[in-house]
XYZ file of C-alpha atoms in Angstrom:
304
model
C -43.841 74.136 -76.675
C -42.832 75.416 -80.217
C -43.706 72.910 -82.941
C -40.669 73.655 -84.939
C -36.800 73.620 -84.716
C -35.817 77.168 -85.883
C -32.276 76.123 -87.081
C -28.916 74.931 -86.104
C -27.485 76.197 -82.579
C -23.835 74.961 -83.077
C -21.692 72.117 -84.946
C -18.691 70.743 -83.002
C -16.030 69.260 -84.813
C -12.546 67.661 -84.063
C -9.340 69.383 -84.736
C -5.488 68.725 -84.501
C -3.415 71.229 -82.833
C -5.272 74.114 -81.177
C -3.075 76.998 -82.505
C -3.306 76.157 -86.058
C -7.055 75.991 -85.504
C -7.319 79.397 -83.849
C -5.074 80.954 -86.543
C -7.243 79.728 -89.320
C -10.743 80.773 -88.052
C -9.653 83.960 -86.409
C -7.779 84.854 -89.431
C -8.871 84.036 -92.770
C -12.254 82.867 -91.745
C -12.763 86.209 -89.817
C -14.632 84.437 -86.814
C -14.537 85.454 -83.353
C -13.290 83.262 -80.390
C -16.049 83.786 -78.045
C -15.078 81.194 -75.616
C -11.883 79.278 -74.376
C -12.816 76.675 -72.163
C -12.011 72.759 -71.706
C -13.732 69.837 -72.608
C -15.813 68.820 -69.457
C -15.010 65.260 -69.854
C -11.203 65.842 -70.512
C -10.117 69.177 -68.856
C -6.688 68.688 -70.398
C -8.239 69.475 -73.599
C -9.547 72.730 -75.019
C -12.870 73.404 -76.034
C -12.938 76.454 -78.311
C -15.971 78.218 -79.828
C -15.997 80.684 -82.315
C -19.159 82.677 -83.554
C -20.179 86.189 -84.387
C -19.359 89.031 -81.842
C -22.127 88.401 -79.655
C -21.927 84.375 -79.675
C -25.247 84.194 -81.368
C -26.892 80.785 -82.023
C -26.833 79.841 -85.597
C -23.126 80.988 -85.907
C -21.405 78.898 -83.218
C -18.546 76.583 -84.325
C -16.796 74.435 -81.354
C -13.639 72.366 -81.785
C -11.994 69.721 -79.531
C -8.400 70.215 -80.612
C -6.358 67.022 -79.958
C -2.662 67.600 -80.925
C -2.228 63.981 -81.506
C -5.527 62.937 -83.224
C -5.339 61.114 -86.476
C -6.919 62.130 -89.753
C -10.448 61.379 -89.945
C -12.863 60.399 -92.842
C -16.408 61.567 -93.272
C -18.677 58.861 -94.417
C -22.261 57.546 -93.945
C -23.668 58.150 -90.724
C -21.965 61.254 -89.962
C -22.243 64.984 -90.806
C -19.773 65.831 -93.688
C -19.401 69.457 -93.974
C -20.842 72.979 -92.428
C -21.447 75.944 -94.647
C -21.197 79.566 -93.757
C -23.617 82.096 -95.662
C -21.549 84.900 -97.322
C -23.357 88.253 -98.297
C -23.291 88.364 -102.238
C -21.722 91.537 -102.015
C -18.714 90.344 -100.180
C -18.296 86.813 -101.751
C -15.959 87.469 -104.447
C -13.647 89.633 -102.129
C -13.792 86.827 -99.471
C -12.481 84.285 -102.224
C -9.562 86.776 -103.232
C -8.588 87.349 -99.506
C -8.344 83.639 -99.211
C -6.331 83.062 -102.109
C -4.194 86.079 -101.259
C -3.062 84.045 -98.262
C -2.216 81.066 -100.272
C -5.159 79.037 -99.377
C -6.628 76.811 -102.171
C -10.323 77.434 -102.980
C -12.247 75.428 -105.155
C -13.735 76.523 -108.152
C -17.343 78.114 -107.736
C -20.041 75.619 -108.461
C -24.028 75.986 -108.206
C -25.961 74.321 -105.596
C -29.644 75.055 -105.532
C -28.920 78.096 -107.477
C -26.161 79.338 -105.285
C -22.600 80.122 -105.977
C -20.754 77.569 -103.578
C -16.659 77.232 -102.934
C -14.812 75.046 -100.693
C -11.648 75.852 -98.597
C -9.808 73.296 -96.443
C -8.976 74.086 -92.782
C -5.336 73.016 -91.362
C -6.943 69.496 -90.672
C -8.265 69.041 -94.364
C -11.946 69.572 -93.195
C -14.086 71.110 -95.771
C -15.427 74.473 -95.056
C -18.088 75.658 -97.547
C -19.023 79.214 -98.339
C -22.031 79.743 -100.008
C -23.077 82.984 -101.764
C -26.308 84.200 -99.894
C -28.653 87.014 -100.792
C -30.025 87.293 -97.070
C -26.808 87.057 -95.198
C -25.878 90.138 -93.374
C -22.338 89.039 -92.221
C -19.896 86.350 -92.573
C -20.560 84.570 -89.322
C -23.945 82.637 -89.774
C -24.164 79.088 -90.927
C -25.887 78.656 -94.106
C -26.370 74.775 -93.839
C -25.039 71.742 -92.691
C -24.752 68.342 -94.877
C -25.451 64.922 -93.516
C -24.261 61.869 -95.324
C -26.727 58.885 -94.849
C -27.215 55.472 -96.715
C -30.906 55.733 -96.444
C -31.779 59.498 -96.432
C -35.702 58.911 -95.924
C -35.340 57.858 -92.438
C -33.254 60.917 -91.387
C -35.568 63.317 -93.413
C -38.381 61.867 -91.600
C -37.232 63.000 -88.248
C -36.294 66.457 -89.608
C -39.962 66.721 -91.048
C -42.261 64.743 -88.887
C -40.721 65.690 -85.564
C -38.546 68.938 -86.119
C -40.773 70.578 -88.496
C -38.434 70.983 -91.474
C -39.850 71.046 -94.867
C -38.376 69.300 -98.046
C -37.696 72.077 -100.672
C -35.973 70.245 -103.438
C -33.564 67.852 -104.566
C -30.804 67.800 -106.922
C -28.243 65.081 -108.414
C -24.419 66.086 -109.340
C -21.967 63.761 -110.455
C -23.669 60.600 -108.849
C -24.477 62.384 -105.546
C -28.079 63.055 -104.587
C -28.780 66.214 -102.309
C -32.179 66.469 -100.674
C -32.746 69.937 -99.073
C -34.755 70.559 -95.901
C -35.352 73.975 -94.543
C -36.857 74.989 -91.132
C -39.439 77.734 -91.846
C -38.550 81.151 -91.169
C -35.364 83.218 -91.632
C -33.150 82.033 -88.738
C -29.222 81.615 -89.511
C -28.529 77.721 -90.086
C -32.005 76.830 -91.212
C -30.989 74.590 -93.678
C -29.939 70.602 -93.836
C -29.036 69.000 -96.728
C -28.833 65.164 -97.007
C -26.704 63.547 -99.498
C -26.566 59.879 -100.452
C -23.890 58.452 -102.876
C -23.073 54.945 -104.238
C -19.363 55.389 -103.478
C -17.921 52.870 -101.059
C -16.539 55.084 -98.253
C -16.473 54.133 -94.671
C -16.405 56.914 -92.168
C -13.892 57.265 -89.696
C -13.766 59.809 -86.642
C -10.714 61.924 -86.139
C -9.250 65.414 -86.959
C -11.079 67.154 -89.716
C -14.513 65.541 -89.019
C -17.575 66.575 -87.406
C -18.468 65.317 -83.969
C -22.094 66.420 -83.658
C -24.582 68.948 -84.839
C -26.850 70.842 -82.469
C -30.198 72.162 -83.245
C -31.660 75.084 -81.163
C -34.376 75.104 -78.362
C -35.192 78.908 -77.433
C -36.185 77.847 -73.817
C -35.472 75.017 -71.329
C -39.254 74.414 -71.555
C -38.962 73.690 -75.304
C -36.095 71.634 -74.938
C -38.078 69.335 -72.355
C -40.733 69.296 -75.153
C -38.280 68.014 -77.632
C -37.497 65.333 -75.293
C -40.996 64.375 -75.076
C -41.789 64.641 -78.640
C -38.655 62.323 -79.565
C -39.744 59.855 -76.934
C -43.071 59.459 -78.604
C -41.595 58.238 -81.770
C -38.964 55.995 -80.131
C -35.992 58.238 -79.907
C -34.901 58.465 -76.126
C -32.536 61.369 -75.460
C -30.204 61.684 -72.631
C -31.089 63.635 -69.514
C -30.394 67.451 -69.617
C -26.782 68.092 -69.248
C -25.219 71.569 -68.157
C -22.931 72.838 -70.549
C -22.462 76.218 -68.780
C -23.346 78.124 -71.795
C -26.427 75.988 -72.627
C -28.236 72.989 -71.701
C -27.930 70.033 -73.950
C -29.592 66.715 -74.824
C -28.407 64.303 -77.289
C -29.606 61.414 -79.240
C -28.468 59.477 -82.611
C -30.821 59.863 -85.517
C -31.578 56.665 -87.554
C -28.596 56.906 -89.787
C -26.013 57.337 -86.860
C -25.332 61.144 -86.798
C -25.335 62.249 -83.279
C -27.743 65.114 -82.738
C -27.879 67.629 -79.723
C -30.672 70.037 -78.921
C -29.153 72.974 -77.017
C -30.878 76.123 -75.453
C -30.233 79.625 -76.444
C -29.707 80.714 -72.946
C -27.837 81.520 -70.655
C -25.347 82.234 -73.708
C -21.388 83.011 -73.669
C -21.685 86.044 -71.663
C -22.676 84.269 -68.582
C -19.159 84.114 -67.088
C -17.351 87.046 -68.579
C -18.232 90.525 -70.278
C -19.244 90.199 -73.712
C -16.609 92.689 -74.948
C -13.684 90.400 -73.635
C -15.210 86.938 -74.363
C -12.576 84.622 -75.448
C -9.439 86.146 -74.264
C -9.438 84.220 -70.639
C -9.490 80.570 -70.036
C -12.887 79.972 -68.528
C -13.564 76.886 -66.499
C -16.704 75.274 -64.969
C -16.902 75.303 -61.253
C -15.699 71.846 -60.728
C -12.270 72.412 -62.388
C -11.381 75.845 -60.696
C -9.531 74.161 -57.945
C -7.259 72.726 -60.329
C -6.872 75.783 -62.662
C -3.159 75.794 -62.318
C -2.612 72.446 -63.103
C -4.835 72.842 -66.215
C -3.045 75.986 -67.467
C 0.215 74.346 -67.138
C -0.989 71.631 -69.589
C -2.782 73.428 -71.969
C -0.851 75.230 -74.767
C -0.791 78.966 -75.164
C -2.846 80.457 -77.954
C -2.819 83.434 -79.972
C -5.717 85.011 -81.798
C -5.109 86.508 -85.327
C -5.411 90.458 -84.964
């Protein structure tokens, strides 16, 4: 078994109406909709996947869009933000493009020496864009931020079990930020953990992150992570078939829901790579009621 997690596989969040979500992420954010399927536990709800053109691990952002969802609020025990790595050569141009379509972009600030700006999606979720000297496109994750009351407990899982390394810390406006990095140069290999004295209570809802998924390159690696976590007192779920990867879940000490997802089989397992995301793909158990599902789900238009 590999002794280190290589980085993030995907991030899953909750949104409001699906069309507004699609328009934003395939439009100004320039991500590809690589899979249009349903929530396996609620087939009357979409599960939308955005990524690079191939649906590569480390680029995948997924949403459960609930049209009637109330607004959420990030707080301790939740993942509070995800960040894309933007090539330095295109960073200023991307900001200009976002402003040109009337999106409000925060003033740039420095985080561990890199410029970062924030833009809000249609559900007021913060989407961070970080200037990166190593990024080659605008699809890969740079990092995910976790909000913890006791960062040390979470950091120990990431370092002692997953193999991340603490590479620095900084404090800005009363918020302490610890940076952990998985060795290597895989996309999405950074986890930031913040702690703040502000009294905030988290509330799931639209605009919040549901869970963070880490990568297992193979099924054998995933089994190995189950065993490694059990040895330190963290039992995971059984392996769950999510059609495009197998998943196991557990809650880390601070309360964030963590998943470990396998790289295979990938998003081209049930449709050609060239046309991924154009058709509604259903798991086998829902094919007999496809007509009923398609009648309930709203039609979606992807930005051209």
